């Protein structure tokens, strides 16, 4: 079954009540849409965005079954197998799901998911509480400080850059640009939920 944006958002709201989880989902959705357009997959941007929006669908309620329970939830609704595979693949090596990211979109999600959390945490530390005035050099310092946002796996981010064949700095720069481009829209939508 194809999923409209409205249906995907309803599904997100059904399983994610916490504003933090909703913000993260909307952020990753926007980042994935930005990457689809940036990397020449504009025709698939809605699909990339849906994967980003739903990637942590199971995390709030079933954190110990993350990327496993989501398959069950999505299959029960008859959702597209490619959507399910992509969502599950972002937990490769971290959960019991065991699906390696293969498509470029899956690799981007794997790399950018953790990184959006790190960038978001770094933004909250700024006087502006925004990504708009953040530079990549500042982000690199936060990345190197293992105590900062310790829950954001630097190993996963680095591994994601390697899967993509990118330098880490390129991944940091692109993801920061994606978040800057979408920050206002994400905040506006979050306020409307």
mmCIF file of C-alpha atoms in Angstrom:
data_model
loop_
_atom_site.group_PDB
_atom_site.id
_atom_site.type_symbol
_atom_site.label_atom_id
_atom_site.label_comp_id
_atom_site.label_asym_id
_atom_site.label_seq_id
_atom_site.Cartn_x
_atom_site.Cartn_y
_atom_site.Cartn_z
ATOM 1 C CA UNK A 1 0.000 0.000 0.000
ATOM 2 C CA UNK A 2 1.224 3.484 -0.896
ATOM 3 C CA UNK A 3 1.214 5.893 2.016
ATOM 4 C CA UNK A 4 0.216 9.543 1.751
ATOM 5 C CA UNK A 5 2.005 12.148 3.845
ATOM 6 C CA UNK A 6 -1.166 12.631 5.914
ATOM 7 C CA UNK A 7 -1.414 8.871 6.565
ATOM 8 C CA UNK A 8 2.254 8.684 7.520
ATOM 9 C CA UNK A 9 1.828 11.619 9.908
ATOM 10 C CA UNK A 10 -1.236 9.979 11.492
ATOM 11 C CA UNK A 11 0.768 6.787 11.947
ATOM 12 C CA UNK A 12 3.601 8.728 13.562
ATOM 13 C CA UNK A 13 1.194 10.464 15.955
ATOM 14 C CA UNK A 14 -0.437 7.142 16.866
ATOM 15 C CA UNK A 15 2.827 5.659 18.141
ATOM 16 C CA UNK A 16 4.807 8.770 19.097
ATOM 17 C CA UNK A 17 3.342 11.110 21.702
ATOM 18 C CA UNK A 18 6.503 12.751 23.059
ATOM 19 C CA UNK A 19 7.381 16.109 21.433
ATOM 20 C CA UNK A 20 11.065 15.092 21.340
ATOM 21 C CA UNK A 21 10.317 12.002 19.221
ATOM 22 C CA UNK A 22 7.955 13.912 16.963
ATOM 23 C CA UNK A 23 10.553 16.666 16.420
ATOM 24 C CA UNK A 24 13.182 14.076 15.574
ATOM 25 C CA UNK A 25 10.859 12.352 13.088
ATOM 26 C CA UNK A 26 9.964 15.642 11.380
ATOM 27 C CA UNK A 27 13.631 16.644 11.288
ATOM 28 C CA UNK A 28 14.768 13.378 9.739
ATOM 29 C CA UNK A 29 11.861 13.549 7.275
ATOM 30 C CA UNK A 30 12.981 17.009 6.138
ATOM 31 C CA UNK A 31 16.642 16.000 5.992
ATOM 32 C CA UNK A 32 15.803 12.939 3.888
ATOM 33 C CA UNK A 33 13.730 15.061 1.478
ATOM 34 C CA UNK A 34 16.631 17.533 1.197
ATOM 35 C CA UNK A 35 19.080 14.709 0.486
ATOM 36 C CA UNK A 36 16.791 13.158 -2.141
ATOM 37 C CA UNK A 37 16.772 16.444 -4.027
ATOM 38 C CA UNK A 38 20.471 17.109 -3.420
ATOM 39 C CA UNK A 39 21.572 13.685 -4.653
ATOM 40 C CA UNK A 40 19.416 13.572 -7.786
ATOM 41 C CA UNK A 41 16.516 11.504 -6.481
ATOM 42 C CA UNK A 42 13.939 14.310 -6.600
ATOM 43 C CA UNK A 43 11.355 11.991 -8.108
ATOM 44 C CA UNK A 44 11.637 9.798 -5.019
ATOM 45 C CA UNK A 45 11.691 12.660 -2.492
ATOM 46 C CA UNK A 46 8.271 11.800 -1.033
ATOM 47 C CA UNK A 47 9.384 8.207 -0.447
ATOM 48 C CA UNK A 48 12.700 9.287 1.119
ATOM 49 C CA UNK A 49 10.764 11.704 3.352
ATOM 50 C CA UNK A 50 8.240 9.031 4.418
ATOM 51 C CA UNK A 51 11.094 6.735 5.415
ATOM 52 C CA UNK A 52 12.586 9.561 7.477
ATOM 53 C CA UNK A 53 9.270 10.381 9.120
ATOM 54 C CA UNK A 54 8.570 6.784 10.139
ATOM 55 C CA UNK A 55 12.086 5.516 10.835
ATOM 56 C CA UNK A 56 11.659 5.482 14.644
ATOM 57 C CA UNK A 57 7.969 4.563 14.669
ATOM 58 C CA UNK A 58 8.500 1.805 17.231
ATOM 59 C CA UNK A 59 11.182 3.435 19.383
ATOM 60 C CA UNK A 60 9.046 5.352 21.875
ATOM 61 C CA UNK A 61 6.887 2.390 22.893
ATOM 62 C CA UNK A 62 9.234 -0.530 22.208
ATOM 63 C CA UNK A 63 12.829 0.733 22.572
ATOM 64 C CA UNK A 64 14.120 -2.788 23.247
ATOM 65 C CA UNK A 65 12.510 -4.019 20.012
ATOM 66 C CA UNK A 66 13.511 -1.011 17.882
ATOM 67 C CA UNK A 67 13.696 -1.791 14.154
ATOM 68 C CA UNK A 68 12.125 -5.194 14.848
ATOM 69 C CA UNK A 69 8.667 -4.250 16.123
ATOM 70 C CA UNK A 70 8.290 -1.680 13.331
ATOM 71 C CA UNK A 71 8.240 -4.446 10.722
ATOM 72 C CA UNK A 72 5.268 -6.039 12.474
ATOM 73 C CA UNK A 73 3.449 -2.693 12.775
ATOM 74 C CA UNK A 74 3.982 -1.794 9.114
ATOM 75 C CA UNK A 75 3.234 -5.244 7.714
ATOM 76 C CA UNK A 76 -0.051 -5.329 9.661
ATOM 77 C CA UNK A 77 -1.054 -2.198 7.750
ATOM 78 C CA UNK A 78 0.013 -3.654 4.408
ATOM 79 C CA UNK A 79 2.675 -1.009 3.827
ATOM 80 C CA UNK A 80 5.134 -1.198 0.959
ATOM 81 C CA UNK A 81 7.986 -3.668 1.457
ATOM 82 C CA UNK A 82 10.593 -1.152 0.264
ATOM 83 C CA UNK A 83 9.424 1.325 2.924
ATOM 84 C CA UNK A 84 9.615 -1.356 5.613
ATOM 85 C CA UNK A 85 13.072 -2.518 4.504
ATOM 86 C CA UNK A 86 14.409 1.042 4.449
ATOM 87 C CA UNK A 87 13.067 1.823 7.923
ATOM 88 C CA UNK A 88 14.420 -1.421 9.361
ATOM 89 C CA UNK A 89 17.856 -0.954 7.743
ATOM 90 C CA UNK A 90 18.692 2.146 9.769
ATOM 91 C CA UNK A 91 19.142 -0.092 12.813
ATOM 92 C CA UNK A 92 21.815 -2.242 11.155
ATOM 93 C CA UNK A 93 24.442 -3.275 13.673
ATOM 94 C CA UNK A 94 22.616 -1.552 16.516
ATOM 95 C CA UNK A 95 19.425 -3.607 16.829
ATOM 96 C CA UNK A 96 18.364 -7.172 16.156
ATOM 97 C CA UNK A 97 16.923 -6.231 12.769
ATOM 98 C CA UNK A 98 20.008 -7.251 10.778
ATOM 99 C CA UNK A 99 19.126 -5.514 7.484
ATOM 100 C CA UNK A 100 22.175 -3.818 5.970
ATOM 101 C CA UNK A 101 21.597 -0.479 4.211
ATOM 102 C CA UNK A 102 22.093 -1.087 0.477
ATOM 103 C CA UNK A 103 20.277 1.665 -1.443
ATOM 104 C CA UNK A 104 21.810 5.140 -1.240
ATOM 105 C CA UNK A 105 18.679 6.336 0.566
ATOM 106 C CA UNK A 106 19.110 3.665 3.245
ATOM 107 C CA UNK A 107 22.743 4.637 3.687
ATOM 108 C CA UNK A 108 21.807 8.309 4.033
ATOM 109 C CA UNK A 109 19.212 7.458 6.676
ATOM 110 C CA UNK A 110 21.710 5.278 8.544
ATOM 111 C CA UNK A 111 24.272 8.108 8.575
ATOM 112 C CA UNK A 112 22.001 11.105 9.066
ATOM 113 C CA UNK A 113 19.690 9.752 11.772
ATOM 114 C CA UNK A 114 22.284 9.838 14.548
ATOM 115 C CA UNK A 115 23.844 12.985 13.161
ATOM 116 C CA UNK A 116 20.589 14.966 13.293
ATOM 117 C CA UNK A 117 20.478 14.191 17.007
ATOM 118 C CA UNK A 118 24.008 15.473 17.507
ATOM 119 C CA UNK A 119 23.326 18.628 15.477
ATOM 120 C CA UNK A 120 20.074 19.222 17.342
ATOM 121 C CA UNK A 121 21.829 18.898 20.706
ATOM 122 C CA UNK A 122 24.591 21.265 19.548
ATOM 123 C CA UNK A 123 21.980 23.797 18.420
ATOM 124 C CA UNK A 124 20.358 23.759 21.863
ATOM 125 C CA UNK A 125 23.698 24.731 23.406
ATOM 126 C CA UNK A 126 23.949 27.859 21.257
ATOM 127 C CA UNK A 127 22.569 31.213 22.464
ATOM 128 C CA UNK A 128 20.306 31.217 19.395
ATOM 129 C CA UNK A 129 19.160 27.628 20.091
ATOM 130 C CA UNK A 130 19.270 27.233 16.316
ATOM 131 C CA UNK A 131 21.310 25.655 13.536
ATOM 132 C CA UNK A 132 21.129 28.866 11.512
ATOM 133 C CA UNK A 133 24.344 30.352 12.941
ATOM 134 C CA UNK A 134 26.184 27.032 13.395
ATOM 135 C CA UNK A 135 29.365 26.396 11.427
ATOM 136 C CA UNK A 136 30.761 23.003 10.475
ATOM 137 C CA UNK A 137 33.916 23.758 12.498
ATOM 138 C CA UNK A 138 31.775 24.096 15.632
ATOM 139 C CA UNK A 139 29.952 20.871 14.799
ATOM 140 C CA UNK A 140 33.274 19.039 14.364
ATOM 141 C CA UNK A 141 34.304 20.098 17.876
ATOM 142 C CA UNK A 142 31.057 18.727 19.300
ATOM 143 C CA UNK A 143 31.532 15.533 17.298
ATOM 144 C CA UNK A 144 35.025 15.024 18.759
ATOM 145 C CA UNK A 145 33.814 15.617 22.329
ATOM 146 C CA UNK A 146 32.606 12.117 23.244
ATOM 147 C CA UNK A 147 30.932 13.401 26.416
ATOM 148 C CA UNK A 148 28.719 15.782 24.456
ATOM 149 C CA UNK A 149 25.440 14.128 23.372
ATOM 150 C CA UNK A 150 26.963 10.809 24.380
ATOM 151 C CA UNK A 151 23.872 8.932 23.177
ATOM 152 C CA UNK A 152 24.621 9.891 19.565
ATOM 153 C CA UNK A 153 26.898 7.185 18.212
ATOM 154 C CA UNK A 154 29.939 8.691 16.511
ATOM 155 C CA UNK A 155 30.795 5.190 15.313
ATOM 156 C CA UNK A 156 27.463 4.900 13.473
ATOM 157 C CA UNK A 157 27.851 8.364 11.940
ATOM 158 C CA UNK A 158 31.384 7.542 10.792
ATOM 159 C CA UNK A 159 30.285 4.157 9.498
ATOM 160 C CA UNK A 160 27.437 5.842 7.614
ATOM 161 C CA UNK A 161 29.848 8.238 5.906
ATOM 162 C CA UNK A 162 31.989 5.257 4.925
ATOM 163 C CA UNK A 163 28.968 3.362 3.543
ATOM 164 C CA UNK A 164 28.220 6.404 1.386
ATOM 165 C CA UNK A 165 31.846 6.761 0.323
ATOM 166 C CA UNK A 166 31.948 10.292 1.736
ATOM 167 C CA UNK A 167 34.411 12.085 3.949
ATOM 168 C CA UNK A 168 32.996 12.650 7.434
ATOM 169 C CA UNK A 169 33.271 16.428 6.947
ATOM 170 C CA UNK A 170 31.101 16.175 3.832
ATOM 171 C CA UNK A 171 28.393 14.302 5.760
ATOM 172 C CA UNK A 172 28.531 16.849 8.605
ATOM 173 C CA UNK A 173 28.339 19.779 6.196
ATOM 174 C CA UNK A 174 25.499 18.397 4.089
ATOM 175 C CA UNK A 175 23.386 17.329 7.048
ATOM 176 C CA UNK A 176 23.887 20.671 8.762
ATOM 177 C CA UNK A 177 22.810 22.452 5.547
ATOM 178 C CA UNK A 178 19.750 20.204 5.342
ATOM 179 C CA UNK A 179 18.769 21.028 8.914
ATOM 180 C CA UNK A 180 19.306 24.750 8.375
ATOM 181 C CA UNK A 181 17.095 24.640 5.286
ATOM 182 C CA UNK A 182 14.242 22.918 7.116
ATOM 183 C CA UNK A 183 14.478 24.154 10.699
ATOM 184 C CA UNK A 184 11.711 26.786 10.538
ATOM 185 C CA UNK A 185 9.293 24.492 8.744
ATOM 186 C CA UNK A 186 9.911 21.664 11.227
ATOM 187 C CA UNK A 187 9.304 23.947 14.199
ATOM 188 C CA UNK A 188 6.117 25.350 12.636
ATOM 189 C CA UNK A 189 4.743 21.889 11.944
ATOM 190 C CA UNK A 190 5.653 20.643 15.398
ATOM 191 C CA UNK A 191 3.763 23.543 16.944
ATOM 192 C CA UNK A 192 0.718 22.628 14.841
ATOM 193 C CA UNK A 193 0.672 18.935 15.876
#
